[in-house]
Short mmCIF file of C-alpha atoms and ligand atoms in Angstrom, two decimals:
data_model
loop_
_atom_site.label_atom_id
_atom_site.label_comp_id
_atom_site.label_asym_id
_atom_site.label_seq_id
_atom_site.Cartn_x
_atom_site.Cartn_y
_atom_site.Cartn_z
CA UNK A 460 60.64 147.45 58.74
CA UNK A 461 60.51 145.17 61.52
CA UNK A 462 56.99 145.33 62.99
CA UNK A 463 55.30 143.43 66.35
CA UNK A 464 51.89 142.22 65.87
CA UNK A 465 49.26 141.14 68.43
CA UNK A 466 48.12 137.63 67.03
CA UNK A 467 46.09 135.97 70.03
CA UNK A 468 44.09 137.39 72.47
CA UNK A 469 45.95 135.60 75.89
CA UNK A 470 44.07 133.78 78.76
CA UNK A 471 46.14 134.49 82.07
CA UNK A 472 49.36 135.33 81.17
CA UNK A 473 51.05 135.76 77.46
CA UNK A 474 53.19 134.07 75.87
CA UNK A 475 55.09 133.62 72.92
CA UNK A 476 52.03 132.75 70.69
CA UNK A 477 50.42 136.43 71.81
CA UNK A 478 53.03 137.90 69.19
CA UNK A 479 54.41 137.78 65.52
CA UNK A 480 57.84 139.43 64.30
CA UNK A 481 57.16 139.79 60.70
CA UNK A 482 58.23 142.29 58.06
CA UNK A 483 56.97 145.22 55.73
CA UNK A 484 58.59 148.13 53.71
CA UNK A 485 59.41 151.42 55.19
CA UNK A 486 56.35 153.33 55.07
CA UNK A 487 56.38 156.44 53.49
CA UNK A 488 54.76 159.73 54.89
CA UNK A 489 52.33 161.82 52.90
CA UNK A 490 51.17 166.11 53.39
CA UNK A 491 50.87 166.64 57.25
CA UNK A 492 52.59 163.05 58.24
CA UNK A 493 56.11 162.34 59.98
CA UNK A 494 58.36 159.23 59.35
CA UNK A 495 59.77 158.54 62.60
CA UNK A 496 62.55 155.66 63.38
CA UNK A 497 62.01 153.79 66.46
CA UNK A 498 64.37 154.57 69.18
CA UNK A 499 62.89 153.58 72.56
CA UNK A 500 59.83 151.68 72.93
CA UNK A 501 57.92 151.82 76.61
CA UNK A 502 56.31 148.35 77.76
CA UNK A 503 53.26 148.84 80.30
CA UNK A 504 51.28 146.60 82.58
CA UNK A 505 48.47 148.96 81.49
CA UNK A 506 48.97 147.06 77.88
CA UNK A 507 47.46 143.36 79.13
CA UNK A 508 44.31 145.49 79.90
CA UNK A 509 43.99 146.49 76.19
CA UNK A 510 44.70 142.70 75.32
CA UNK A 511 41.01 141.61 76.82
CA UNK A 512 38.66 141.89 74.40
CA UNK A 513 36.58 144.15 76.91
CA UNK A 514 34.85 147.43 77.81
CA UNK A 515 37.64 149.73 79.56
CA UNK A 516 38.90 153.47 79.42
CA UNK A 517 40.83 152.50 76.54
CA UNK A 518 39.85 150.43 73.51
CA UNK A 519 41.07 146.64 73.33
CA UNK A 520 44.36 145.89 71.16
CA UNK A 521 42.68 144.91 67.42
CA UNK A 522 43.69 141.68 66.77
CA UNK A 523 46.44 141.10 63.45
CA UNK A 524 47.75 144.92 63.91
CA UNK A 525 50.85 146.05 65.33
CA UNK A 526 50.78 146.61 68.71
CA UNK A 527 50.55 150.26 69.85
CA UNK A 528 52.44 152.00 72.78
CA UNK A 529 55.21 154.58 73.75
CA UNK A 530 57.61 155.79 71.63
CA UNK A 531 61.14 157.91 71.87
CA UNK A 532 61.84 158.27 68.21
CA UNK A 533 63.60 159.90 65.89
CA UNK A 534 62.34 161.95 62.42
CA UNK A 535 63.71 160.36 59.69
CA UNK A 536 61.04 163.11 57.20
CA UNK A 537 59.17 165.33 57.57
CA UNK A 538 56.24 166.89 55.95
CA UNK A 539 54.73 168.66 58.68
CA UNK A 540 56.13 172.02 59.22
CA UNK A 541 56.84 171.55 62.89
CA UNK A 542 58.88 168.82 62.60
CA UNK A 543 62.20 168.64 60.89
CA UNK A 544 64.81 165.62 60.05
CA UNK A 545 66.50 164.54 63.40
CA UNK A 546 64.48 166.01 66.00
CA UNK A 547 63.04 163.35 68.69
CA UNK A 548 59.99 163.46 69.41
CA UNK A 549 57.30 161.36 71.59
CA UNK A 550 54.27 159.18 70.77
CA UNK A 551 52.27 156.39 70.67
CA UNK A 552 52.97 154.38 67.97
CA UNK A 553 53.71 151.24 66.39
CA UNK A 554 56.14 148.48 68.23
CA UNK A 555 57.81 148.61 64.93
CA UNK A 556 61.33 150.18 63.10
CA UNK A 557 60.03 152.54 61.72
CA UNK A 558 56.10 154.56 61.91
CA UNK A 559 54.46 157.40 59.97
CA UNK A 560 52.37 159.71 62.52
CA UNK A 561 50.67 162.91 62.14
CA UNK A 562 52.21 165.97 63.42
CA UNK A 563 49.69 166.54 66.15
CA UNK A 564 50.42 163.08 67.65
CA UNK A 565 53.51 163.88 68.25
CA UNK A 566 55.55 165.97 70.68
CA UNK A 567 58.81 167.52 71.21
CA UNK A 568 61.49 165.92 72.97
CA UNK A 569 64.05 168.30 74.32
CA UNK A 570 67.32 166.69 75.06
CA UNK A 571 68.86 169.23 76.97
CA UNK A 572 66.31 168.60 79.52
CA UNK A 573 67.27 165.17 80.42
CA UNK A 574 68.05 161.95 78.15
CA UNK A 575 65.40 161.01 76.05
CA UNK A 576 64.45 158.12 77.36
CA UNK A 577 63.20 160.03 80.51
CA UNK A 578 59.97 161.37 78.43
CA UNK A 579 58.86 157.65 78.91
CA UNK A 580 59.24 157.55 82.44
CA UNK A 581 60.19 159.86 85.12
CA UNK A 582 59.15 163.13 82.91
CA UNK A 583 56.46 160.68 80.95
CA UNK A 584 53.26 158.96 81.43
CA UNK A 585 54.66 157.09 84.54
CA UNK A 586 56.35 160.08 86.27
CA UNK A 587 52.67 161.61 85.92
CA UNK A 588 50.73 159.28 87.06
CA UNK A 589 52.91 159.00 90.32
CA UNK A 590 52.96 163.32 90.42
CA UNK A 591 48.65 163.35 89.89
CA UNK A 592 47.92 160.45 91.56
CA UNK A 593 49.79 161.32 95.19
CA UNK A 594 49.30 164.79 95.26
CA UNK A 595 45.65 165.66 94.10
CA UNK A 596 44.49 161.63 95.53
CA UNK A 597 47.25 161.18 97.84
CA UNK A 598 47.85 164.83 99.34
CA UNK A 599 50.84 163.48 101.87
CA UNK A 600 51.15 165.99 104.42
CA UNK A 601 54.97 166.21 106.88
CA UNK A 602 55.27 163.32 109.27
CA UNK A 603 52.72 160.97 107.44
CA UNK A 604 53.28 157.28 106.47
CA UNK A 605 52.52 157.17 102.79
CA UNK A 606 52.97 153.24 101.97
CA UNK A 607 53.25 152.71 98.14
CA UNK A 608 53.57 148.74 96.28
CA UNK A 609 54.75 148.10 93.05
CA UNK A 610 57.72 150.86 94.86
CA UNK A 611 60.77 149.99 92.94
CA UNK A 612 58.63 150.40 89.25
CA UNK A 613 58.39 153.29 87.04
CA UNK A 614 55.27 154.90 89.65
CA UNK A 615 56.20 153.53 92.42
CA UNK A 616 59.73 154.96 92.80
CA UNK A 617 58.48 158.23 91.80
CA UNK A 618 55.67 158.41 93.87
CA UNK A 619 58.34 157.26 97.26
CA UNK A 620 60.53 160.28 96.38
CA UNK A 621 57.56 162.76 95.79
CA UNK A 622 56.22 161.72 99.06
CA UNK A 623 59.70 162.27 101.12
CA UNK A 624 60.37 165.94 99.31
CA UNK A 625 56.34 166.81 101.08
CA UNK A 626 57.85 165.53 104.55
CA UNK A 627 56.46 162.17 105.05
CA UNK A 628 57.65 158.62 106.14
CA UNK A 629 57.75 156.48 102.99
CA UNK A 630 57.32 152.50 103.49
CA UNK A 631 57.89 150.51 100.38
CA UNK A 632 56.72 147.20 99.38
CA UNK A 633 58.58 145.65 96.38
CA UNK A 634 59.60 141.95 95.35
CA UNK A 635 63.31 141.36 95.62
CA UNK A 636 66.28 141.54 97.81
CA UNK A 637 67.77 143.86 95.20
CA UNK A 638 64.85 146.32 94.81
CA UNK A 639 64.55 146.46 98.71
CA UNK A 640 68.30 147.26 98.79
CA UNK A 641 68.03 149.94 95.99
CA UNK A 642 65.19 151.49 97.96
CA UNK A 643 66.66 151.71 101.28
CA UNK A 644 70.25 152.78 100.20
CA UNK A 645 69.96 154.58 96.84
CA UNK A 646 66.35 156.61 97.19
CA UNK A 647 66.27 156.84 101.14
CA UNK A 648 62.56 155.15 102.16
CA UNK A 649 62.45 155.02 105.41
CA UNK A 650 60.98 151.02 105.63
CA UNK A 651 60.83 148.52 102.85
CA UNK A 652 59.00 145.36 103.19
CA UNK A 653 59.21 142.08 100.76
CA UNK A 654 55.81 140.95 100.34
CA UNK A 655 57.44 137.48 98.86
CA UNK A 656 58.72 136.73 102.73
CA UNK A 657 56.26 135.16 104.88
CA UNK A 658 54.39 136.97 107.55
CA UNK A 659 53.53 140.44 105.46
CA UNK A 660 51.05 141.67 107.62
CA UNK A 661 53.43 141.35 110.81
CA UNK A 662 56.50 142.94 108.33
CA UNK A 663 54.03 145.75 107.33
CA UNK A 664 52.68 146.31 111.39
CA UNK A 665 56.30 146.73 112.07
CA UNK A 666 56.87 149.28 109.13
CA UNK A 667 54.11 151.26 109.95
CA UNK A 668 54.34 151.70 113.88
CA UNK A 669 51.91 154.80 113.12
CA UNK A 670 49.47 153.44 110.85
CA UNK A 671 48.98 153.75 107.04
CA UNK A 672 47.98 157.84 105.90
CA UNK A 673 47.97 157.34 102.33
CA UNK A 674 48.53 153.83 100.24
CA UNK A 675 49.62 154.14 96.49
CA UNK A 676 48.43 151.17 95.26
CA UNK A 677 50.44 149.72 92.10
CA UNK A 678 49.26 146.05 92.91
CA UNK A 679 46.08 145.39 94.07
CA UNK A 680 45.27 141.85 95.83
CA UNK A 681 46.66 140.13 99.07
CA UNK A 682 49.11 143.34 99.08
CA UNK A 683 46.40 146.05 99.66
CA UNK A 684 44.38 143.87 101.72
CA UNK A 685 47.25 143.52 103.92
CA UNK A 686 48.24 147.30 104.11
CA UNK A 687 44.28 148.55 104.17
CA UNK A 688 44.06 146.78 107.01
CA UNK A 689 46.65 149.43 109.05
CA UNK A 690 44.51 152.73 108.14
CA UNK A 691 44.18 155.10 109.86
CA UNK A 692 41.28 158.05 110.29
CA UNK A 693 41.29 159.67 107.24
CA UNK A 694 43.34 157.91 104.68
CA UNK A 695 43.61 158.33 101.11
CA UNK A 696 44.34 155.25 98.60
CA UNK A 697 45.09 156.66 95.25
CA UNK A 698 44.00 153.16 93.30
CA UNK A 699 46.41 153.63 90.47
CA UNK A 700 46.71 149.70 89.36
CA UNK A 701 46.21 146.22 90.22
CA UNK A 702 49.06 144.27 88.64
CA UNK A 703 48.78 141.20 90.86
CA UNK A 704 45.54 140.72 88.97
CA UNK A 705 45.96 141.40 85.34
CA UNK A 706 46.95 137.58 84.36
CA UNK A 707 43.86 136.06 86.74
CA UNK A 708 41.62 133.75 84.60
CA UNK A 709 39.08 134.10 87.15
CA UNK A 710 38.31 137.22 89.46
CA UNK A 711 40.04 136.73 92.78
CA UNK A 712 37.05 138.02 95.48
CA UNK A 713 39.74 138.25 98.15
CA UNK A 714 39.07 138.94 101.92
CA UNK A 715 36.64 141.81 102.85
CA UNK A 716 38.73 144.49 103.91
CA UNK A 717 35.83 147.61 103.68
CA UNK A 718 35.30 147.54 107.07
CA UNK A 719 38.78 149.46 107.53
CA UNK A 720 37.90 152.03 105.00
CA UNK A 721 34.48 152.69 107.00
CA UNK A 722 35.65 153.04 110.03
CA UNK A 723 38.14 155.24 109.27
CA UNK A 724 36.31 157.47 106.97
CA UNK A 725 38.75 156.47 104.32
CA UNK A 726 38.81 157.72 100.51
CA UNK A 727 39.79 155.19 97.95
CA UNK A 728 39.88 156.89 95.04
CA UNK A 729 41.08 155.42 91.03
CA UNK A 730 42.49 157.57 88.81
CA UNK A 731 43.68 157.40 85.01
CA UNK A 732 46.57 159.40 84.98
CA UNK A 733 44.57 160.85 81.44
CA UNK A 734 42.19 162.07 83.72
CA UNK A 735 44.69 165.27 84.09
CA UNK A 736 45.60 165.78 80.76
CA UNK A 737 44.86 169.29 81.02
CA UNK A 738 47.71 169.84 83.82
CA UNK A 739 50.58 167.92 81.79
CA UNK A 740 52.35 170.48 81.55
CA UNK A 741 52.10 171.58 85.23
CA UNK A 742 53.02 168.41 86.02
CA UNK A 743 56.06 167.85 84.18
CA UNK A 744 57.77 171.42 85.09
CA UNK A 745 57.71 169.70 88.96
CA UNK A 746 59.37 166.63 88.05
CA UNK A 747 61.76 167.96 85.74
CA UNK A 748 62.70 170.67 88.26
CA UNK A 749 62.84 167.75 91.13
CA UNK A 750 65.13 165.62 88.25
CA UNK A 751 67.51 168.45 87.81
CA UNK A 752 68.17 169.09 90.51
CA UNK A 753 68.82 165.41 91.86
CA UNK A 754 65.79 165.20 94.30
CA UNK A 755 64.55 162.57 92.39
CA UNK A 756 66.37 160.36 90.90
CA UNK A 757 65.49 157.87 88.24
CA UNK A 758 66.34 154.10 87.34
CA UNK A 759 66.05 152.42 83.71
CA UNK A 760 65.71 149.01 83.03
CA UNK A 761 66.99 148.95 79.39
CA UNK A 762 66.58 145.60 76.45
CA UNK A 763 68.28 145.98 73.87
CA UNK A 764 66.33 144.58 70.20
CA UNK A 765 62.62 145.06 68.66
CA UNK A 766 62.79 141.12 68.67
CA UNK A 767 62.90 141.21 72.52
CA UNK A 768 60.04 143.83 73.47
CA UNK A 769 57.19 140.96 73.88
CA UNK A 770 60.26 139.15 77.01
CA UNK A 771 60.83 142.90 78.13
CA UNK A 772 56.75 143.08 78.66
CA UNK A 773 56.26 139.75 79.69
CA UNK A 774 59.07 140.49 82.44
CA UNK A 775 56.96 143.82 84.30
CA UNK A 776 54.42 140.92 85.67
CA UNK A 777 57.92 138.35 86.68
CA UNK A 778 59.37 141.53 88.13
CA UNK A 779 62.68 141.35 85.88
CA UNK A 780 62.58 145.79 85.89
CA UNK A 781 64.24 147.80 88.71
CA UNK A 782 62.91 151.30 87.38
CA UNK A 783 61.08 151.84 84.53
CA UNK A 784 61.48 149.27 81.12
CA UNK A 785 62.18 150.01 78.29
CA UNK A 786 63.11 148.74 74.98
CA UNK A 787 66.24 150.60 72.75
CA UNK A 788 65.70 149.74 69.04
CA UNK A 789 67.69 152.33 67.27
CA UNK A 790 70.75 154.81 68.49
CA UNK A 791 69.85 158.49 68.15
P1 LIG B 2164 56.46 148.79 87.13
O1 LIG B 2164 57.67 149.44 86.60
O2 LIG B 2164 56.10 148.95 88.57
O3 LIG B 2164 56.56 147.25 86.77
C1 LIG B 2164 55.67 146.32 87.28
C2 LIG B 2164 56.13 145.80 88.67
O4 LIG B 2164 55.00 145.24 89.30
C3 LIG B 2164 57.13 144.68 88.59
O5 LIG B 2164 58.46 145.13 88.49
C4 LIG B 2164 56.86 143.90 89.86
O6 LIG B 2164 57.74 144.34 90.90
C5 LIG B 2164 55.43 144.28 90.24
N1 LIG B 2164 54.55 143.10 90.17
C6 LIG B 2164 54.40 142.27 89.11
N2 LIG B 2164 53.52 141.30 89.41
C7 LIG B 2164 53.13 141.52 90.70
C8 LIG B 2164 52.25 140.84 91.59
N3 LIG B 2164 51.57 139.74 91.21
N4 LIG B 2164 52.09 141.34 92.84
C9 LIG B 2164 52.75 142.44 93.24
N5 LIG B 2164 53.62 143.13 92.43
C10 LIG B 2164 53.79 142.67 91.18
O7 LIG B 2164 55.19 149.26 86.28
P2 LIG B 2164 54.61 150.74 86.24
O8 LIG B 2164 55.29 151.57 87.25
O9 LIG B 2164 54.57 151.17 84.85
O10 LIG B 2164 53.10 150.51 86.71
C11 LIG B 2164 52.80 150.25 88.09
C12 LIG B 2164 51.29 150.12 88.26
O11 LIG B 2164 50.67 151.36 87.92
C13 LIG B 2164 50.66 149.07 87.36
O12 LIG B 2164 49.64 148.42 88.08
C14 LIG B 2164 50.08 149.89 86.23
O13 LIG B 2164 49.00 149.25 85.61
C15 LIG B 2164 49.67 151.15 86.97
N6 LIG B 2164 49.58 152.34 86.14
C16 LIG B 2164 48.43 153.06 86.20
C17 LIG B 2164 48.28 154.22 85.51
C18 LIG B 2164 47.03 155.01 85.65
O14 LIG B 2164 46.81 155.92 84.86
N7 LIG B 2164 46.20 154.69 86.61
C19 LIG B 2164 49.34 154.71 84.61
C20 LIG B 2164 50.57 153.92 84.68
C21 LIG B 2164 50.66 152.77 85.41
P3 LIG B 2164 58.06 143.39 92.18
O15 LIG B 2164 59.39 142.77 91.91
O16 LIG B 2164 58.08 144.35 93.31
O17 LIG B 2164 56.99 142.37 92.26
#
């Protein structure tokens, strides 16, 4: 059993000396427990949060254990009535071959709903985060522009498509030639802007002729200063996460940018897409409907190898993913 542990807390970015490969016997599951084979494994820029050895919504990674996180798998046994030998299921669990779990922290993955793989991504914790976040935060309304960053990710992209199928002008921000390509021509925003090219606030003025409605905001930093600055009366910023500042060594203060959410009697508003556990379910019938049929489509960015899941997480903050990443370690 191949198994990734979390050996050094990092300062700024990881590296290589943030993880161990090592090696340990198959566990075995007892009364009420599940052995479950590893095949997909979700990285998360939420996961450098719980690398900090600090106060959060979550509890910090514990040093010298595997690292924890999302998990298509397979049962390999079962001693939990609900589960029998090759159903797939979904988790968090161990980056690791193979994981025993209880039943209850595990559910049902259905495969005739969409490949499992989705259930980490467009009908998983990213698809709801994008669904919660943009309509109970967001609430787009026909003929608004709803400007989202981080918008070729596993939120982002969701959240552009949600916003088009409620009638609104969609203006992505993303990092790449590529991404802004796939954006334009494969999901149908109506502006994309590279916020690596010079001049972003005179690229963003241009994209948003009408002002900013409602910003999902992915990144955080010179990004959402640049777009908060376009608001108009009444917007809403669902604050869903601040990648451009994870890896900082020391907080980045940043212009003032207030002022615009004052004056325009602005809600900013952050979220943990947890925060709606109770609706999951609500949540997931919408995107699976929108999934099936094709009015949202969804992009995977997939590396293949356990061995490779610390370069596959490492890549979310280079921008390496077009869609969501993930990590195949077994076949079903
Ligand atoms: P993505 O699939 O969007 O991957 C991360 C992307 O962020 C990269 O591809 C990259 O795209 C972009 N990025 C990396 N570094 C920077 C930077 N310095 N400045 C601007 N963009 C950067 O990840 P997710 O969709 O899983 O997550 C997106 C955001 O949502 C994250 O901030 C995450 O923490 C947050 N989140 C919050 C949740 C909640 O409950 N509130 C739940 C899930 C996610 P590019 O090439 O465009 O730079």
């Amino acid at each position: 059993n191949r198994q990734i542990y979390f050996v050094q807390r990092p300062k700024g970015m990881p590296d290589q000396h943030t993880f161990e490969l090592r090696k340990s016997a198959v566990p075995k599951p007892g009364p009420g427990e599940v052995l479950v084979r590893t095949v997909y494994l979700s990285v998360d820029p939420y996961m450098r949060g719980r690398m900090n050895d600090t106060k959060s919504y979550i509890e910090p990674f514990p040093l010298n254990e595997v690292l924890q996180g999302g998990v298509v798998g397979q049962v390999e046994v079962s001693k939990d009535d609900r589960f029998q030998e090759g159903d797939l299921v979904v988790g968090m669990l161990g980056w690791q071959d193979y994981s025993v779990a209880k039943g209850e922290e595990l559910s049902r993955v259905d495969p005739q709903l969409a490949p499992p793989s989705t259930a980490l991504g467009v009908l998983g914790m990213p698809g709801l985060t994008a669904y919660f976040g943009l309509m109970d935060i967001g609430q787009p309304k026909k003929r608004e522009t709803v400007v989202v960053s981080g918008a070729a990710g596993a939120v982002g992209s969701v959240v552009g498509q949600i916003a088009k199928l409620h009638g609104a002008r969609v203006v992505g921000i993303a990092g790449s030639e590529e991404k802004i390509r796939f954006l334009k021509e494969e999901l149908g925003f109506d502006a994309v802007v590279n916020y690596m090219a010079e001049n972003l606030k005179d690229k963003l003025k241009q994209a948003c002729p009408d002002g900013v409605d409602v910003y999902f905001d992915n990144v955080g930093g010179e990004v959402s200063d640049a777009v908060i600055r376009l608001l108009n009366k009444h917007a809403r910023i669902p604050l869903c996460g601040q990648i451009s500042l994870y890896n900082l060594e020391k907080p980045d203060d940043g212009p003032r940018v207030q002022p615009s959410l004052l004056i325009n009697s602005a809600l900013m508003k952050g979220f943990i897409v947890s925060d709606y556990q109770p609706r999951f379910k609500e949540g997931l019938q919408r995107l699976a409907e929108w999934v099936a049929q094709g009015q949202i489509v969804y992009q995977e960015n997939i590396i293949d190898g356990l061995e490779n899941a610390p370069q596959a997480f490492l890549g979310l903050f280079k921008g390496e993913n077009l869609g969501k990443q993930l990590v195949k370690v077994s076949d079903i």
